[in-house]
mmCIF file of C-alpha atoms in Angstrom:
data_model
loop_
_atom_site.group_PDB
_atom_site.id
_atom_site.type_symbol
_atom_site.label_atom_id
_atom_site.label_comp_id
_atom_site.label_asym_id
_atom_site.label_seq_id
_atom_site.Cartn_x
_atom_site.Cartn_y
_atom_site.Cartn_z
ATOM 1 C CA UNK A 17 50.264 -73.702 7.464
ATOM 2 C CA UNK A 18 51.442 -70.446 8.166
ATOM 3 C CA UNK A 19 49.769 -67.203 9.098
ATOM 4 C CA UNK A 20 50.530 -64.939 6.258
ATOM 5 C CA UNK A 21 50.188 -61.787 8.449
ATOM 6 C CA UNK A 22 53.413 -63.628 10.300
ATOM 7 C CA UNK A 23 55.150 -63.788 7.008
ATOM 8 C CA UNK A 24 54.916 -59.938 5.834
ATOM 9 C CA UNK A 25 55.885 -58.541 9.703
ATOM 10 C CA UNK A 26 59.807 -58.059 10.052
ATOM 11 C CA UNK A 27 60.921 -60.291 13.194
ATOM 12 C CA UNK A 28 62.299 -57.966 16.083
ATOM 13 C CA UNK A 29 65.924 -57.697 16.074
ATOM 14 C CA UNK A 30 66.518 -58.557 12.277
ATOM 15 C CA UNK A 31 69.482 -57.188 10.280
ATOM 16 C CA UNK A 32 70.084 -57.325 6.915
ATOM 17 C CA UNK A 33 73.376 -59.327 6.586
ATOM 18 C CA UNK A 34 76.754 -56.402 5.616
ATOM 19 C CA UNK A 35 77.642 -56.178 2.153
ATOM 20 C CA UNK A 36 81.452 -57.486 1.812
ATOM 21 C CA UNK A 37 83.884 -57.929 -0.883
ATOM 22 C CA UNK A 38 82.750 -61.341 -1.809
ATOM 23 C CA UNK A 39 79.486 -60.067 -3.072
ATOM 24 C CA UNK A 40 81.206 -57.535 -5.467
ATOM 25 C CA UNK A 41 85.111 -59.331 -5.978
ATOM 26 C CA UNK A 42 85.570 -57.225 -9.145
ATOM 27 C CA UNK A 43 85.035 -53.824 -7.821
ATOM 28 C CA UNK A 44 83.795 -50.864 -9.816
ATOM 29 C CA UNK A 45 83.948 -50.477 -13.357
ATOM 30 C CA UNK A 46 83.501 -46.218 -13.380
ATOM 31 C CA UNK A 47 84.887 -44.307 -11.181
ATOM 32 C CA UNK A 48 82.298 -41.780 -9.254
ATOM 33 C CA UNK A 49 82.537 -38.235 -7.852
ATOM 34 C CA UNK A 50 80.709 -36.104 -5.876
ATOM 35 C CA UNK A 51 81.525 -32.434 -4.890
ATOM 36 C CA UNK A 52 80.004 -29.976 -2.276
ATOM 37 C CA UNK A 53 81.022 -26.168 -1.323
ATOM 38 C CA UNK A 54 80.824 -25.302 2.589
ATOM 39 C CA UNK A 55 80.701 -21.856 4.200
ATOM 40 C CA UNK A 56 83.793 -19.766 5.250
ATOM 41 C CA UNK A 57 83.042 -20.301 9.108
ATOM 42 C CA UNK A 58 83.342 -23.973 8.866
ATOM 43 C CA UNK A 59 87.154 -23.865 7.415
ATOM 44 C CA UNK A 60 89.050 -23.687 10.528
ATOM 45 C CA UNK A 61 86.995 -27.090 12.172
ATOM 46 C CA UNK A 62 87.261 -28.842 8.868
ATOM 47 C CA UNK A 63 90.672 -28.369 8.620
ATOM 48 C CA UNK A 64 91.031 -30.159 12.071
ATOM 49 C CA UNK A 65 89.100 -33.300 11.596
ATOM 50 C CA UNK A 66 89.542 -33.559 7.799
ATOM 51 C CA UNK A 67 92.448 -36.692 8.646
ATOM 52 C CA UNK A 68 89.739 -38.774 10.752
ATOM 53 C CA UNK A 69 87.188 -38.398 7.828
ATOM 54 C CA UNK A 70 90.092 -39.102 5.419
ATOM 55 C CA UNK A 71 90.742 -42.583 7.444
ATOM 56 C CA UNK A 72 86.848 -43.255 7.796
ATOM 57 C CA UNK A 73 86.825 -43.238 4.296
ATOM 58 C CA UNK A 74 89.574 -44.734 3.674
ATOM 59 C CA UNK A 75 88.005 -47.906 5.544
ATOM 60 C CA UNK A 76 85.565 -48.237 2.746
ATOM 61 C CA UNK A 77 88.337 -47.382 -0.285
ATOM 62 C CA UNK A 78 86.941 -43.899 -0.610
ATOM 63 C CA UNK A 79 89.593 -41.236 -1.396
ATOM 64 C CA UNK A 80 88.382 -37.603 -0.139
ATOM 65 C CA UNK A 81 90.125 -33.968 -0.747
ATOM 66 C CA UNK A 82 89.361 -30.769 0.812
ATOM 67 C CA UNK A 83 89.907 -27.695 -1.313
ATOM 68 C CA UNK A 84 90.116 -24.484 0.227
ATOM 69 C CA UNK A 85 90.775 -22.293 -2.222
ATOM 70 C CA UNK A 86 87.186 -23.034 -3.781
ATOM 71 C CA UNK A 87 85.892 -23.723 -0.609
ATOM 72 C CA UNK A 88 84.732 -27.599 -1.623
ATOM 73 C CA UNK A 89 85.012 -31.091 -0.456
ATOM 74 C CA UNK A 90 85.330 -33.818 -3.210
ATOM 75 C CA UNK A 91 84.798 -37.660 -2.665
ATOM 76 C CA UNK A 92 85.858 -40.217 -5.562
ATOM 77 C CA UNK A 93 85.754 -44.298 -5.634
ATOM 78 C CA UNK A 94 88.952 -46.109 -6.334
ATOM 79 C CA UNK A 95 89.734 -49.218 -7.892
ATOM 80 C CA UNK A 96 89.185 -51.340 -4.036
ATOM 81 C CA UNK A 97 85.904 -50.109 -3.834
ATOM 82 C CA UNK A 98 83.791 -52.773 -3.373
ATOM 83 C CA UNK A 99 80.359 -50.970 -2.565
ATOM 84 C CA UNK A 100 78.656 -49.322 -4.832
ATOM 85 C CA UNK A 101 76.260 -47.288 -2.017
ATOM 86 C CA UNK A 102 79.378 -46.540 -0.439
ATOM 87 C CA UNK A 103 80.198 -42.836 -2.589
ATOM 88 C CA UNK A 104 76.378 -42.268 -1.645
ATOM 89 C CA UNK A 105 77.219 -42.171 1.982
ATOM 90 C CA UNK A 106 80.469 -40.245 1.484
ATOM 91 C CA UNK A 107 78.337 -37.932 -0.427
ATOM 92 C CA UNK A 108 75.958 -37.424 2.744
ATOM 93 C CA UNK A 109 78.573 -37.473 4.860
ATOM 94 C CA UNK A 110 80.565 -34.397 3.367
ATOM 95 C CA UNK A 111 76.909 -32.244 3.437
ATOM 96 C CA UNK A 112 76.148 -33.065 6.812
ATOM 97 C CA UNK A 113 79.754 -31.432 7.493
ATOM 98 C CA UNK A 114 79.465 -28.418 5.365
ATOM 99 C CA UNK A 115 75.991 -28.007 7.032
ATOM 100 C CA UNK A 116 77.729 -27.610 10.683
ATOM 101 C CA UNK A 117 76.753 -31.070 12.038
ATOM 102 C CA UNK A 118 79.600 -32.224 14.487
ATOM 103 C CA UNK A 119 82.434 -35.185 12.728
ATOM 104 C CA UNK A 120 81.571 -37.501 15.577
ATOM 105 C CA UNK A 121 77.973 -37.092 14.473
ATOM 106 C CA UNK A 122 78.122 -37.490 10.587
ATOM 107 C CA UNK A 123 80.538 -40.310 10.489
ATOM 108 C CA UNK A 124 77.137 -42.310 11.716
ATOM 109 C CA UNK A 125 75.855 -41.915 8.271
ATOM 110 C CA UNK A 126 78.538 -44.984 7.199
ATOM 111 C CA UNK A 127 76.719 -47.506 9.061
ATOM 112 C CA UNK A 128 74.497 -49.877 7.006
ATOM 113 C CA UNK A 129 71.105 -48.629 9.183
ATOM 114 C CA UNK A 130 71.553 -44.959 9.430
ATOM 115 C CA UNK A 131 70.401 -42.531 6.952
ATOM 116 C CA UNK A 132 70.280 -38.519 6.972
ATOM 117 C CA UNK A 133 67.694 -35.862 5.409
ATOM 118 C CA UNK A 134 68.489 -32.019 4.737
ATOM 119 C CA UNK A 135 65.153 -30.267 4.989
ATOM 120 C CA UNK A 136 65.397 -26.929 3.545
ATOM 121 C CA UNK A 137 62.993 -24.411 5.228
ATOM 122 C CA UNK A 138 64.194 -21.025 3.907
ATOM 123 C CA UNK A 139 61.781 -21.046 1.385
ATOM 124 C CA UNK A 140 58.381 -22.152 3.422
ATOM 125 C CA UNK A 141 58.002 -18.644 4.795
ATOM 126 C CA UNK A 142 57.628 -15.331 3.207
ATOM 127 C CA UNK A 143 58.607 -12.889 6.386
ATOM 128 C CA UNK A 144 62.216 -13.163 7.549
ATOM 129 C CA UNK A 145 60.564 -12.310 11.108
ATOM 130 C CA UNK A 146 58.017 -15.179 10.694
ATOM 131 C CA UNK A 147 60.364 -17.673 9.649
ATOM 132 C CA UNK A 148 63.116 -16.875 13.168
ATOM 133 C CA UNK A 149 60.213 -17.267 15.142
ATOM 134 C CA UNK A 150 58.651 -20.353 13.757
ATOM 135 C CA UNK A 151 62.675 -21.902 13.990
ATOM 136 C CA UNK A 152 63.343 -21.107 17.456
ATOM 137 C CA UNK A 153 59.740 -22.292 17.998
ATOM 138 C CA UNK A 154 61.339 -25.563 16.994
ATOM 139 C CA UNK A 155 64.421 -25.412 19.269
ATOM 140 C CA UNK A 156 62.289 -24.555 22.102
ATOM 141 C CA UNK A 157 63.359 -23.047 25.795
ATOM 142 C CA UNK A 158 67.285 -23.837 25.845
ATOM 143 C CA UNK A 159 66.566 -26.570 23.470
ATOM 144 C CA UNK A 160 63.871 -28.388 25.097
ATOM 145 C CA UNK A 161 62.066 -28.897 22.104
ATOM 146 C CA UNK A 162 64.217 -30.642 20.313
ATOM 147 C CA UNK A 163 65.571 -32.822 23.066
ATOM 148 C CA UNK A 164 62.077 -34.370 23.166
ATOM 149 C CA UNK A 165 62.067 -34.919 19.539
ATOM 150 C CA UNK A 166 65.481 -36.504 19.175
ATOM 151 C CA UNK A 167 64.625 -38.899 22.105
ATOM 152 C CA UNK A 168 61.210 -39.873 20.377
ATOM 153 C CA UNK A 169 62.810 -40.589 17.445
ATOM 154 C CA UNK A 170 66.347 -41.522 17.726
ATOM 155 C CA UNK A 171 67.650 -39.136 15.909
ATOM 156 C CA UNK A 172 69.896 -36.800 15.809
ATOM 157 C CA UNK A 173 69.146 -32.732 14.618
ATOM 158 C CA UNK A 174 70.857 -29.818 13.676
ATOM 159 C CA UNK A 175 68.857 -26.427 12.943
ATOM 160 C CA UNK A 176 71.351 -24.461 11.010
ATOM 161 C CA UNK A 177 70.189 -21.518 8.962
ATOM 162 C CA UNK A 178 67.962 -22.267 6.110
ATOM 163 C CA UNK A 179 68.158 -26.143 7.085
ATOM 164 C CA UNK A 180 67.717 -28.500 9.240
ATOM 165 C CA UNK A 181 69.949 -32.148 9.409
ATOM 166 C CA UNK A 182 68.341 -35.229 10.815
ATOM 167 C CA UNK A 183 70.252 -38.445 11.130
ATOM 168 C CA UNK A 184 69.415 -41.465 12.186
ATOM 169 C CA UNK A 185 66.650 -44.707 11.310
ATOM 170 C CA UNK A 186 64.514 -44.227 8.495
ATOM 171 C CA UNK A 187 61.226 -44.586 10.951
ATOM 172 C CA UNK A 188 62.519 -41.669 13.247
ATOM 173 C CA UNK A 189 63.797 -39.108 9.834
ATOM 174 C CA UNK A 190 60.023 -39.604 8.623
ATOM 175 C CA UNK A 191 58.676 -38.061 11.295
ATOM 176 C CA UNK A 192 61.389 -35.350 11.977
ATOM 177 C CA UNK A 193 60.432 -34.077 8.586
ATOM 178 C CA UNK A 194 56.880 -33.933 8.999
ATOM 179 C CA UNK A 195 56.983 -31.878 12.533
ATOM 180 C CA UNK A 196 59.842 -29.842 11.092
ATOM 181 C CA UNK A 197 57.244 -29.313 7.747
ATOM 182 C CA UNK A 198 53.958 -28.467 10.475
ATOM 183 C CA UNK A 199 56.019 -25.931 12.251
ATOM 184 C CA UNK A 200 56.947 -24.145 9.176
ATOM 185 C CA UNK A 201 53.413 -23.928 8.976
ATOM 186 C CA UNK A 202 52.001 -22.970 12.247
ATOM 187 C CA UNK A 203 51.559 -26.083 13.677
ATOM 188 C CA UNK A 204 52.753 -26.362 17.648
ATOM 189 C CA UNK A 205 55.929 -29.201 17.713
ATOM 190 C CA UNK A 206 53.940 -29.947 20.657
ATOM 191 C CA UNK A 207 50.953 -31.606 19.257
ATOM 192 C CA UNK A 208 53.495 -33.913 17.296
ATOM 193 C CA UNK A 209 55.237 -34.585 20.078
ATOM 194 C CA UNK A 210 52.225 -35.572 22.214
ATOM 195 C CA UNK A 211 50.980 -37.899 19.260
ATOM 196 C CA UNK A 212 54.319 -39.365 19.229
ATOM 197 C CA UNK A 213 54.473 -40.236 22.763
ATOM 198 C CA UNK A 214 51.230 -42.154 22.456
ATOM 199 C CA UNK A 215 52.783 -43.922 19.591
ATOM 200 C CA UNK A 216 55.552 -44.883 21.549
ATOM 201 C CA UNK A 217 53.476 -46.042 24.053
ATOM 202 C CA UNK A 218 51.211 -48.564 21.723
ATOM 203 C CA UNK A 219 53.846 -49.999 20.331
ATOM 204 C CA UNK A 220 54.947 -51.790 23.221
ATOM 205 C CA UNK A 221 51.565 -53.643 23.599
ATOM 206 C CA UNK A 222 52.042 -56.489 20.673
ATOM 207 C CA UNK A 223 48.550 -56.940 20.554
ATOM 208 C CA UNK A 224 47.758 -53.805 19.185
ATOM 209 C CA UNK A 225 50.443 -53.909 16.720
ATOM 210 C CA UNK A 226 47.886 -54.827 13.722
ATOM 211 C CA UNK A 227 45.420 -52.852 14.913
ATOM 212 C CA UNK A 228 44.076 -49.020 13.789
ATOM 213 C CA UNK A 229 45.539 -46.585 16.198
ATOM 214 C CA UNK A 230 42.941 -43.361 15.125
ATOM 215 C CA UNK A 231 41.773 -44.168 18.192
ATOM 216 C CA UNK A 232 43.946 -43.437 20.939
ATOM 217 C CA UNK A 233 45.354 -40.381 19.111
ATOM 218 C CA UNK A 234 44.553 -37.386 19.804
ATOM 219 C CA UNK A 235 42.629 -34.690 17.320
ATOM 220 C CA UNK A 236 43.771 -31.633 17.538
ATOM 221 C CA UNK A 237 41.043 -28.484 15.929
ATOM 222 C CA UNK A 238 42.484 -25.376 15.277
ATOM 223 C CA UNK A 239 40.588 -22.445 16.726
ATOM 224 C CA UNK A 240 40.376 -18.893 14.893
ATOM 225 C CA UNK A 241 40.763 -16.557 17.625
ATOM 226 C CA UNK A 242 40.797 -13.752 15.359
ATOM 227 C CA UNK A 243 37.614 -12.870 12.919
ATOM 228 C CA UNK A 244 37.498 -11.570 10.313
ATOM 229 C CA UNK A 245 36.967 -7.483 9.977
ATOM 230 C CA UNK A 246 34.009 -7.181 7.360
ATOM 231 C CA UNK A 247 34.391 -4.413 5.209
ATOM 232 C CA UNK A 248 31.809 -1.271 5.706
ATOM 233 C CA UNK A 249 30.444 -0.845 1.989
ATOM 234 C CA UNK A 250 29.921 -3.941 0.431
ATOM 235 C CA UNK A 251 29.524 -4.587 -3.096
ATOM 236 C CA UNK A 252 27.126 -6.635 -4.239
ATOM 237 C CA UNK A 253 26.448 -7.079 -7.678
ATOM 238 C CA UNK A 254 23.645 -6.817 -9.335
ATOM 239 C CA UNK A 255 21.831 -9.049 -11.441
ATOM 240 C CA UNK A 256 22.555 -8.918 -15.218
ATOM 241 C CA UNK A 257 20.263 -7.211 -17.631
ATOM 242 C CA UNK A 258 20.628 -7.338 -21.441
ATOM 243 C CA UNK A 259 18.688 -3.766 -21.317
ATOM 244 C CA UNK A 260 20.759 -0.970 -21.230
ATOM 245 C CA UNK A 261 19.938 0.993 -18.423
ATOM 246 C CA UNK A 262 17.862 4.537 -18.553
ATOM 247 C CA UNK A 263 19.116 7.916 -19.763
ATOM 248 C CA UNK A 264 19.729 10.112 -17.238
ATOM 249 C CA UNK A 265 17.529 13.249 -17.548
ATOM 250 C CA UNK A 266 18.852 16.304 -18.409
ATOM 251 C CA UNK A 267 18.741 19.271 -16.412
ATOM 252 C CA UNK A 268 16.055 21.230 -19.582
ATOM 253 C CA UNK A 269 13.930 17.963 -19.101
ATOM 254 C CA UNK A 270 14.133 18.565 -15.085
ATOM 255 C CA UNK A 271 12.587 22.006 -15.561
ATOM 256 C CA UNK A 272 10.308 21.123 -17.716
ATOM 257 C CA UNK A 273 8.991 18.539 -15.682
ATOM 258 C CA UNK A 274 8.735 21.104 -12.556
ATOM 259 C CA UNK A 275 7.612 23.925 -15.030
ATOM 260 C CA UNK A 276 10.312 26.481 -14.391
ATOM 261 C CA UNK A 277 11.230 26.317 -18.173
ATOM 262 C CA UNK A 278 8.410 28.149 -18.640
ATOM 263 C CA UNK A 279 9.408 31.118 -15.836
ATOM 264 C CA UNK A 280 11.008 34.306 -17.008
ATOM 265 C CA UNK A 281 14.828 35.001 -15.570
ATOM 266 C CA UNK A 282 13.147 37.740 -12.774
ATOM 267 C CA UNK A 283 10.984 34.572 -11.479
ATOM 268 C CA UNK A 284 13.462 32.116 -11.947
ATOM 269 C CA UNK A 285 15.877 34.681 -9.648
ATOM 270 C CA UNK A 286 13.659 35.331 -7.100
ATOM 271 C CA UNK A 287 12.656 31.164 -6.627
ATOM 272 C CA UNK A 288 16.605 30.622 -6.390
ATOM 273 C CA UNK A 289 16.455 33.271 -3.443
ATOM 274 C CA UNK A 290 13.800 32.261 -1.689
ATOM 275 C CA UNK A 291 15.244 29.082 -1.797
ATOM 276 C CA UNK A 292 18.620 29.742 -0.303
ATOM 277 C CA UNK A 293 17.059 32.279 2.824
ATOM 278 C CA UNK A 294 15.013 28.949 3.661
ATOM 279 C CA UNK A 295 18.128 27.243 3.978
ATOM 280 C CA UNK A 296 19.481 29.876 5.785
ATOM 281 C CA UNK A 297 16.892 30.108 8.174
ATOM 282 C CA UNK A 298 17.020 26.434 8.703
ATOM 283 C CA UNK A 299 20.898 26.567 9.441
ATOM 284 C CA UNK A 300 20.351 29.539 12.131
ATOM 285 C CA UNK A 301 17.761 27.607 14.005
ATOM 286 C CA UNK A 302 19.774 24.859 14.250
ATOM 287 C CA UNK A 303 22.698 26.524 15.305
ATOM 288 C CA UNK A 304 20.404 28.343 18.179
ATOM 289 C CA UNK A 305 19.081 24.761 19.324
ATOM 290 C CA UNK A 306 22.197 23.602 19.677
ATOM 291 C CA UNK A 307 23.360 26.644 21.873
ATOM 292 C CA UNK A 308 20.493 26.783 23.843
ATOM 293 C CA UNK A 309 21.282 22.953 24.841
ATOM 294 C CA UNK A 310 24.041 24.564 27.352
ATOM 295 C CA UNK A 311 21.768 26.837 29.384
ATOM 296 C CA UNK A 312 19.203 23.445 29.839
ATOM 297 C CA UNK A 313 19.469 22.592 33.503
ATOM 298 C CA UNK A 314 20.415 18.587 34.163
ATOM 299 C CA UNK A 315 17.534 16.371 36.089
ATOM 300 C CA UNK A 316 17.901 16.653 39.623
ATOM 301 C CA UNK A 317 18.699 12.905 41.559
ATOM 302 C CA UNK A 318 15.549 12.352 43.759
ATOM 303 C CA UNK A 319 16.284 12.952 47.165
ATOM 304 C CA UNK A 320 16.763 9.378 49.144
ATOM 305 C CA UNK A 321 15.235 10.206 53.125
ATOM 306 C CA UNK A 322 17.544 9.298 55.206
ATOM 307 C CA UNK A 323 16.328 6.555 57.880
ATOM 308 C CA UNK A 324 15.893 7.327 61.428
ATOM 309 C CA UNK A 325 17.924 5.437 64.044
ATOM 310 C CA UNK A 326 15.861 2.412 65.799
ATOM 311 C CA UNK A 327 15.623 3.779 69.554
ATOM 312 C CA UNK A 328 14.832 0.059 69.964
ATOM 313 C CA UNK A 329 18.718 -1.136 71.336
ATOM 314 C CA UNK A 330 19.167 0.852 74.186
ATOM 315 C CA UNK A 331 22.902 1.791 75.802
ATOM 316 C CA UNK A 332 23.702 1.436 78.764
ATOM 317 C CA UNK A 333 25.068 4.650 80.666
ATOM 318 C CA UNK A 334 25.505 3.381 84.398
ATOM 319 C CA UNK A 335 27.836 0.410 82.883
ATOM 320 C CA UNK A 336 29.895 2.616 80.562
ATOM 321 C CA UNK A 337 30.866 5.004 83.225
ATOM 322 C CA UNK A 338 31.761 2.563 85.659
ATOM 323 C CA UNK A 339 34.677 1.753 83.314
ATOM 324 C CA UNK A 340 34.939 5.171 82.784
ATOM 325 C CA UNK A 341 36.037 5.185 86.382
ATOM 326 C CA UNK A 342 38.007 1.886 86.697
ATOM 327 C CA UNK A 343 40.128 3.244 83.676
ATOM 328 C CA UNK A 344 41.020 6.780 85.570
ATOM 329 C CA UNK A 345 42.204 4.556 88.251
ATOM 330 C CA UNK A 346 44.547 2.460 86.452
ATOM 331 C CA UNK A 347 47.881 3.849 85.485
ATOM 332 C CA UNK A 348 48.767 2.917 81.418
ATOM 333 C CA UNK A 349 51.255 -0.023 81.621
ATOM 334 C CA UNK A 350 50.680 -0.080 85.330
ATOM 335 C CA UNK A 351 50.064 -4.105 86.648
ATOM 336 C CA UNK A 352 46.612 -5.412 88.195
ATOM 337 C CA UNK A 353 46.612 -5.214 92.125
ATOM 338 C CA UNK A 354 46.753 -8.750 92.840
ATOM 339 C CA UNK A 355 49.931 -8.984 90.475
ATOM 340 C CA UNK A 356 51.563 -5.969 92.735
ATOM 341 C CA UNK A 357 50.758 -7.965 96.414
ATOM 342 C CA UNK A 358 52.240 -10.796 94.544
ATOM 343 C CA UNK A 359 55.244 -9.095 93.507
ATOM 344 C CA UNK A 360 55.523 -7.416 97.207
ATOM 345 C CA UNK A 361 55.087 -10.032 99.238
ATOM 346 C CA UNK A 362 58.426 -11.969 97.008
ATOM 347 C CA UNK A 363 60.705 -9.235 97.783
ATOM 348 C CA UNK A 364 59.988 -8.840 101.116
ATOM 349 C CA UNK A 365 60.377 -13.122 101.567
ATOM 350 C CA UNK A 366 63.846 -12.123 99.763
ATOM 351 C CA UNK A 367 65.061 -9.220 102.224
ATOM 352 C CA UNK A 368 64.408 -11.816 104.694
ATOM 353 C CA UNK A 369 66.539 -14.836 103.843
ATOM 354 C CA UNK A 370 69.347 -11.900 103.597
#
């Protein structure tokens, strides 16, 4: 009896076995094309190599032509083609060259386990200025960045323009796209990396190998430094009434309700008067408080008293001028008198011995 958890894992070190001519003796029965266009500045290197990727082709009976008068690169089967997948990779392998990945690089892509993604990224930002940050976010300091990520997942990456190449296992081209995808969307390559470290790391352990990793790996929250402004007049609605709401009163119905319909003009004159000198008035003696604010004296600090010194510690006067007196003796720079004897007494022993 076997463990059937034994039978669905792939044994470490498997290969598939390579497709040869004896599985497919009688060839192709169509003949296939594909065609891509590559940018002006690539001409002059494509030119150079174009003979080695003519004879890596040519390995696997795949005729390729380089037009430069369109600006393309066509690959067709022949009649010795043997592999049907093998246009597929020729196809890759001519748009990983038009997109500025190196020959030695892109020839890769012929092997049985190594596969390539284009991830287009021109399109996931709106601001030109956004988007060349958030890519050389992705490169990193002198291409730090991406080191780290090509070493984590064995592949290798080219940022070029409005895309970016991966190549290499199908494992490692997974997760290139979804930290190239997070970055395009504010996420840190660093938090992917980190997580993929740890990954890395657990998958040594074979004991853990069938195990949930949630775990170990680490959540990241995103914090909202910036809040919010809230707007100064907000509009709430109100709540809905099938009644239409009330007429406005008109200005007759206003004076009749404060009975100056019934005044005569004279009246209504003089009311309209009196009304704007109280207005007046009110204006002026605001206007004279607020010059009268300048001639308002400020409040005066309270006075702090000033403590008297403690007569407690008392100096000593005898001791002080005794130095006094020991200083006016000594010359400045002059040496002690003991030092002089000293000094004396040696050149004197000197003269003698002369």
């Amino acid at each position: 009896a076997v463990d059937e958890s034994e039978l669905l894992t792939v044994p470490d070190g498997w290969k598939e076995p390579a497709f040869t001519r004896e599985d497919n003796p009688k060839g192709l029965l169509e003949e296939s094309s594909f065609a891509t266009l590559f940018p002006k500045y690539r001409e002059a290197y494509l030119k150079e190599c174009w003979p080695l990727v003519q004879k890596a082709l040519g390995e696997h009976y795949v005729n390729a032509a380089l037009d430069l008068i369109e600006g393309s690169m066509t690959v067709t089967t022949t009649k010795k083609t043997f592999d049907p997948y093998a246009i597929i990779r020729a196809r890759d392998l001519i748009k990983l060259l038009a997109r500025s990945v190196p020959f030695e690089q892109a020839v890769r892509i012929l092997q049985d386990d190594v596969a390539c993604d284009i991830i287009k990224i021109g399109s996931l930002v709106r601001k030109r200025e956004t988007f060349i940050k958030r890519r050389a976010r992705l490169l990193g300091p002198k291409g730090s960045t991406l080191k780290a990520l090509e070493l984590l997942t064995n592949c290798y990456i080219m940022v070029q323009g409005n895309t970016v190449s991966a190549l290499g296992p199908f494992s490692g081209l997974k997760e290139v796209r979804k930290v190239v995808l997070d970055t395009m969307k504010n996420i840190h390559p660093i938090y992917n990396i980190k997580t993929l470290m740890i990954k890395r790391e657990l998958a040594k352990d074979p004991e853990l190998r069938t195990q949930s990793w949630e775990r170990f790996l680490p959540k990241f929250k995103r914090k909202n430094l910036k809040k919010r402004k809230e707007p100064k007049k907000k509009n709430t609605k109100k709540e809905y009434t099938p009644f239409p709401p009330p007429q406005p009163e008109s200005q007759i119905d206003k004076e009749l309700a404060s009975g100056e319909y019934f005044l005569k003009e004279r009246q209504k004159k003089r009311k309209q008067m009196e009304e704007i000198k109280a207005k007046q008035a009110d204006a002026i003696k605001r206007r004279q408080e607020e010059r009268n604010k300048a001639f308002i004296p400020p409040k005066e600090k309270p006075a702090v008293k000033t403590k008297k010194a403690s007569t407690e510690t008392k100096i000593d006067i005898e001791a002080i001028k005794e130095k006094v007196k020991n200083a006016k003796k000594k010359k400045l720079g002059a040496l002690p008198e003991e030092e002089v004897k000293l000094k004396m007494a040696a050149d004197e022993k000197k003269k003698k011995k002369k």
